[in-house]
Amino acid sequence: MCVGLPAKVMDTHDGVAVINAGGAEREVSSEMIADLAPGDYVMVHAGMAIAKITGDDETQAEDIMNELEDLLS
């Protein structure tokens, strides 16, 4: 089974995005998404940002991230 993780983009540079997922920051490849910017939400799988989360999905992703952070703190 493959599982993707929603994450918030904190920074981008040279085909790499620094993401925050549940309070943990890490670098992933952002080469599949051309117009990625800090503040965007993405779906991450196997070390790559594979899709940009937009619209209502962004609000839902932010709610999920907040819930995860609350559980982990």
CSV table of N, CA, C and O in Angstrom, one decimal:
chain,number,residue,atom,x,y,z
A,1,MET,N,0.8,-1.2,0.0
A,1,MET,CA,0.0,0.0,0.0
A,1,MET,C,0.9,1.2,0.0
A,1,MET,O,1.9,1.3,0.7
A,2,CYS,N,0.5,2.2,-0.8
A,2,CYS,CA,1.3,3.5,-0.9
A,2,CYS,C,0.5,4.5,-0.1
A,2,CYS,O,-0.7,4.7,-0.2
A,3,VAL,N,1.2,5.3,0.7
A,3,VAL,CA,0.6,6.4,1.5
A,3,VAL,C,1.3,7.7,1.2
A,3,VAL,O,2.5,7.8,1.3
A,4,GLY,N,0.5,8.7,0.9
A,4,GLY,CA,1.1,10.0,0.7
A,4,GLY,C,0.8,10.8,2.0
A,4,GLY,O,-0.1,10.5,2.7
A,5,LEU,N,1.6,11.9,2.2
A,5,LEU,CA,1.6,12.7,3.4
A,5,LEU,C,1.4,14.1,3.0
A,5,LEU,O,2.2,14.6,2.2
A,6,PRO,N,0.3,14.8,3.5
A,6,PRO,CA,0.2,16.2,3.2
A,6,PRO,C,1.2,17.0,4.0
A,6,PRO,O,1.5,16.7,5.1
A,7,ALA,N,1.8,18.0,3.4
A,7,ALA,CA,2.8,18.8,4.0
A,7,ALA,C,2.8,20.3,3.5
A,7,ALA,O,2.4,20.5,2.4
A,8,LYS,N,3.2,21.2,4.4
A,8,LYS,CA,3.3,22.6,4.0
A,8,LYS,C,4.7,22.9,3.5
A,8,LYS,O,5.7,22.5,4.2
A,9,VAL,N,4.8,23.6,2.4
A,9,VAL,CA,6.1,24.0,1.9
A,9,VAL,C,6.6,25.3,2.7
A,9,VAL,O,5.9,26.3,2.8
A,10,MET,N,7.8,25.1,3.2
A,10,MET,CA,8.4,26.2,4.0
A,10,MET,C,9.3,27.1,3.1
A,10,MET,O,9.5,28.3,3.3
A,11,ASP,N,10.0,26.4,2.2
A,11,ASP,CA,11.0,27.1,1.3
A,11,ASP,C,11.2,26.2,0.1
A,11,ASP,O,11.0,25.0,0.1
A,12,THR,N,11.7,26.8,-1.0
A,12,THR,CA,12.1,26.0,-2.2
A,12,THR,C,13.4,26.6,-2.8
A,12,THR,O,13.6,27.8,-2.6
A,13,HIS,N,14.2,25.7,-3.3
A,13,HIS,CA,15.4,26.1,-4.0
A,13,HIS,C,16.0,25.0,-4.8
A,13,HIS,O,16.0,23.8,-4.4
A,14,ASP,N,16.4,25.3,-6.0
A,14,ASP,CA,17.1,24.3,-6.9
A,14,ASP,C,16.4,22.9,-7.0
A,14,ASP,O,17.1,21.9,-6.8
A,15,GLY,N,15.1,22.9,-7.2
A,15,GLY,CA,14.4,21.6,-7.3
A,15,GLY,C,14.1,20.9,-6.0
A,15,GLY,O,13.8,19.7,-6.0
A,16,VAL,N,14.3,21.6,-4.9
A,16,VAL,CA,14.1,21.0,-3.6
A,16,VAL,C,13.1,21.8,-2.8
A,16,VAL,O,13.2,23.1,-2.9
A,17,ALA,N,12.2,21.2,-2.1
A,17,ALA,CA,11.3,21.9,-1.2
A,17,ALA,C,11.6,21.5,0.2
A,17,ALA,O,11.8,20.3,0.5
A,18,VAL,N,11.7,22.5,1.1
A,18,VAL,CA,11.7,22.2,2.6
A,18,VAL,C,10.2,22.2,3.0
A,18,VAL,O,9.5,23.2,2.8
A,19,ILE,N,9.8,21.0,3.6
A,19,ILE,CA,8.4,20.9,4.0
A,19,ILE,C,8.3,20.7,5.5
A,19,ILE,O,9.3,20.3,6.1
A,20,ASN,N,7.1,21.0,6.0
A,20,ASN,CA,6.8,20.7,7.4
A,20,ASN,C,5.6,19.8,7.4
A,20,ASN,O,4.5,20.1,6.9
A,21,ALA,N,5.8,18.6,7.9
A,21,ALA,CA,4.8,17.6,8.0
A,21,ALA,C,4.7,17.2,9.5
A,21,ALA,O,5.6,16.5,10.0
A,22,GLY,N,3.6,17.6,10.1
A,22,GLY,CA,3.4,17.2,11.5
A,22,GLY,C,4.5,17.8,12.5
A,22,GLY,O,4.8,17.2,13.5
A,23,GLY,N,5.0,18.9,12.1
A,23,GLY,CA,6.1,19.5,13.0
A,23,GLY,C,7.5,19.1,12.6
A,23,GLY,O,8.4,19.7,13.1
A,24,ALA,N,7.6,18.2,11.8
A,24,ALA,CA,9.0,17.7,11.3
A,24,ALA,C,9.3,18.3,10.0
A,24,ALA,O,8.5,18.2,9.1
A,25,GLU,N,10.4,19.0,9.9
A,25,GLU,CA,10.9,19.6,8.6
A,25,GLU,C,11.9,18.6,7.9
A,25,GLU,O,12.7,18.0,8.6
A,26,ARG,N,11.7,18.5,6.6
A,26,ARG,CA,12.7,17.8,5.8
A,26,ARG,C,12.7,18.3,4.4
A,26,ARG,O,11.8,19.0,4.0
A,27,GLU,N,13.7,17.9,3.6
A,27,GLU,CA,13.8,18.2,2.2
A,27,GLU,C,13.2,17.1,1.3
A,27,GLU,O,13.5,15.9,1.6
A,28,VAL,N,12.5,17.5,0.3
A,28,VAL,CA,12.0,16.6,-0.7
A,28,VAL,C,12.2,17.2,-2.1
A,28,VAL,O,12.4,18.4,-2.2
A,29,SER,N,12.2,16.3,-3.1
A,29,SER,CA,12.3,16.8,-4.4
A,29,SER,C,11.0,17.5,-4.8
A,29,SER,O,9.9,17.1,-4.5
A,30,SER,N,11.2,18.7,-5.5
A,30,SER,CA,10.0,19.4,-5.9
A,30,SER,C,10.0,19.6,-7.5
A,30,SER,O,9.3,20.4,-8.0
A,31,GLU,N,10.8,18.7,-8.1
A,31,GLU,CA,10.9,18.8,-9.6
A,31,GLU,C,9.7,18.5,-10.4
A,31,GLU,O,9.6,18.9,-11.5
A,32,MET,N,8.7,17.8,-9.8
A,32,MET,CA,7.5,17.5,-10.5
A,32,MET,C,6.5,18.6,-10.5
A,32,MET,O,5.5,18.5,-11.2
A,33,ILE,N,6.7,19.6,-9.7
A,33,ILE,CA,5.7,20.7,-9.6
A,33,ILE,C,6.5,22.0,-9.9
A,33,ILE,O,7.3,22.5,-9.1
A,34,ALA,N,6.1,22.7,-11.0
A,34,ALA,CA,6.9,23.8,-11.5
A,34,ALA,C,6.7,25.1,-10.7
A,34,ALA,O,7.6,25.8,-10.5
A,35,ASP,N,5.5,25.4,-10.2
A,35,ASP,CA,5.2,26.7,-9.6
A,35,ASP,C,5.0,26.6,-8.1
A,35,ASP,O,4.1,27.2,-7.5
A,36,LEU,N,5.8,25.8,-7.4
A,36,LEU,CA,5.7,25.6,-6.0
A,36,LEU,C,6.3,26.8,-5.2
A,36,LEU,O,7.4,27.3,-5.6
A,37,ALA,N,5.6,27.3,-4.2
A,37,ALA,CA,6.1,28.4,-3.4
A,37,ALA,C,5.8,28.2,-1.9
A,37,ALA,O,5.0,27.4,-1.5
A,38,PRO,N,6.6,28.9,-1.1
A,38,PRO,CA,6.4,28.8,0.4
A,38,PRO,C,4.9,29.1,0.7
A,38,PRO,O,4.3,30.0,0.1
A,39,GLY,N,4.3,28.3,1.6
A,39,GLY,CA,2.9,28.4,2.0
A,39,GLY,C,2.0,27.5,1.2
A,39,GLY,O,0.9,27.3,1.7
A,40,ASP,N,2.5,26.9,0.1
A,40,ASP,CA,1.7,25.9,-0.6
A,40,ASP,C,1.6,24.6,0.2
A,40,ASP,O,2.5,24.3,1.0
A,41,TYR,N,0.6,23.8,-0.1
A,41,TYR,CA,0.5,22.5,0.5
A,41,TYR,C,0.7,21.5,-0.6
A,41,TYR,O,0.2,21.7,-1.7
A,42,VAL,N,1.4,20.4,-0.3
A,42,VAL,CA,1.7,19.4,-1.3
A,42,VAL,C,1.4,18.0,-0.7
A,42,VAL,O,1.4,17.8,0.5
A,43,MET,N,1.3,17.0,-1.6
A,43,MET,CA,1.2,15.6,-1.2
A,43,MET,C,2.6,15.1,-1.5
A,43,MET,O,3.2,15.2,-2.5
A,44,VAL,N,3.2,14.4,-0.4
A,44,VAL,CA,4.6,13.9,-0.5
A,44,VAL,C,4.5,12.4,-0.5
A,44,VAL,O,3.8,11.8,0.3
A,45,HIS,N,5.3,11.8,-1.4
A,45,HIS,CA,5.4,10.3,-1.4
A,45,HIS,C,6.8,10.0,-1.8
A,45,HIS,O,7.3,10.5,-2.8
A,46,ALA,N,7.5,9.1,-1.1
A,46,ALA,CA,8.8,8.6,-1.4
A,46,ALA,C,9.8,9.7,-1.7
A,46,ALA,O,10.6,9.6,-2.6
A,47,GLY,N,9.8,10.7,-0.8
A,47,GLY,CA,10.8,11.8,-0.9
A,47,GLY,C,10.5,12.8,-2.0
A,47,GLY,O,11.4,13.6,-2.3
A,48,MET,N,9.3,12.8,-2.6
A,48,MET,CA,9.0,13.7,-3.7
A,48,MET,C,7.6,14.4,-3.4
A,48,MET,O,6.7,13.7,-3.0
A,49,ALA,N,7.6,15.7,-3.7
A,49,ALA,CA,6.3,16.3,-3.8
A,49,ALA,C,5.6,15.9,-5.1
A,49,ALA,O,6.1,16.2,-6.2
A,50,ILE,N,4.5,15.2,-5.0
A,50,ILE,CA,3.9,14.6,-6.2
A,50,ILE,C,2.7,15.4,-6.7
A,50,ILE,O,2.3,15.2,-7.8
A,51,ALA,N,2.1,16.2,-5.8
A,51,ALA,CA,0.9,17.0,-6.3
A,51,ALA,C,0.7,18.2,-5.3
A,51,ALA,O,1.0,18.1,-4.2
A,52,LYS,N,0.3,19.3,-5.9
A,52,LYS,CA,-0.1,20.5,-5.2
A,52,LYS,C,-1.5,20.3,-4.7
A,52,LYS,O,-2.4,19.9,-5.4
A,53,ILE,N,-1.7,20.6,-3.4
A,53,ILE,CA,-3.1,20.6,-2.8
A,53,ILE,C,-3.6,22.0,-2.9
A,53,ILE,O,-3.0,23.0,-2.5
A,54,THR,N,-4.8,22.1,-3.5
A,54,THR,CA,-5.4,23.5,-3.8
A,54,THR,C,-6.8,23.6,-3.2
A,54,THR,O,-7.5,22.6,-2.9
A,55,GLY,N,-7.3,24.8,-3.2
A,55,GLY,CA,-8.7,25.1,-2.8
A,55,GLY,C,-9.1,24.5,-1.5
A,55,GLY,O,-8.4,24.7,-0.5
A,56,ASP,N,-10.3,23.9,-1.5
A,56,ASP,CA,-10.8,23.3,-0.2
A,56,ASP,C,-9.9,22.3,0.4
A,56,ASP,O,-9.8,22.1,1.6
A,57,ASP,N,-9.1,21.6,-0.5
A,57,ASP,CA,-8.2,20.6,0.0
A,57,ASP,C,-7.1,21.2,0.8
A,57,ASP,O,-6.6,20.6,1.8
A,58,GLU,N,-6.7,22.5,0.5
A,58,GLU,CA,-5.7,23.2,1.3
A,58,GLU,C,-6.2,23.4,2.7
A,58,GLU,O,-5.5,23.2,3.7
A,59,THR,N,-7.4,23.8,2.9
A,59,THR,CA,-8.0,24.0,4.2
A,59,THR,C,-8.1,22.7,5.0
A,59,THR,O,-7.7,22.7,6.2
A,60,GLN,N,-8.5,21.7,4.3
A,60,GLN,CA,-8.5,20.4,5.0
A,60,GLN,C,-7.2,19.9,5.4
A,60,GLN,O,-6.9,19.4,6.4
A,61,ALA,N,-6.2,20.1,4.5
A,61,ALA,CA,-4.8,19.7,4.8
A,61,ALA,C,-4.3,20.5,6.0
A,61,ALA,O,-3.6,19.9,6.9
A,62,GLU,N,-4.5,21.8,6.0
A,62,GLU,CA,-4.1,22.6,7.2
A,62,GLU,C,-4.7,22.1,8.5
A,62,GLU,O,-4.0,22.0,9.5
A,63,ASP,N,-6.0,21.7,8.5
A,63,ASP,CA,-6.7,21.2,9.6
A,63,ASP,C,-6.0,19.9,10.1
A,63,ASP,O,-5.8,19.7,11.3
A,64,ILE,N,-5.7,19.0,9.1
A,64,ILE,CA,-5.1,17.7,9.4
A,64,ILE,C,-3.7,17.9,10.1
A,64,ILE,O,-3.4,17.3,11.0
A,65,MET,N,-2.9,18.9,9.5
A,65,MET,CA,-1.6,19.2,10.0
A,65,MET,C,-1.7,19.7,11.4
A,65,MET,O,-0.9,19.3,12.3
A,66,ASN,N,-2.6,20.6,11.7
A,66,ASN,CA,-2.8,21.1,13.1
A,66,ASN,C,-3.2,20.0,14.0
A,66,ASN,O,-2.7,20.0,15.2
A,67,GLU,N,-4.0,19.1,13.6
A,67,GLU,CA,-4.4,17.9,14.5
A,67,GLU,C,-3.2,17.1,14.8
A,67,GLU,O,-3.0,16.6,15.9
A,68,LEU,N,-2.4,16.8,13.7
A,68,LEU,CA,-1.2,16.0,13.9
A,68,LEU,C,-0.2,16.6,14.9
A,68,LEU,O,0.4,16.0,15.8
A,69,GLU,N,0.0,17.9,14.7
A,69,GLU,CA,0.9,18.7,15.6
A,69,GLU,C,0.4,18.6,17.1
A,69,GLU,O,1.2,18.4,18.0
A,70,ASP,N,-0.9,18.7,17.3
A,70,ASP,CA,-1.5,18.6,18.6
A,70,ASP,C,-1.3,17.3,19.2
A,70,ASP,O,-1.0,17.1,20.4
A,71,LEU,N,-1.4,16.2,18.4
A,71,LEU,CA,-1.2,14.9,18.9
A,71,LEU,C,0.2,14.6,19.3
A,71,LEU,O,0.5,13.8,20.2
A,72,LEU,N,1.1,15.2,18.5
A,72,LEU,CA,2.6,14.9,18.7
A,72,LEU,C,3.2,15.8,19.8
A,72,LEU,O,4.3,15.6,20.3
A,73,SER,N,2.5,16.8,20.2
A,73,SER,CA,3.0,17.7,21.3
A,73,SER,C,2.6,17.4,22.7
A,73,SER,O,1.8,16.5,22.9
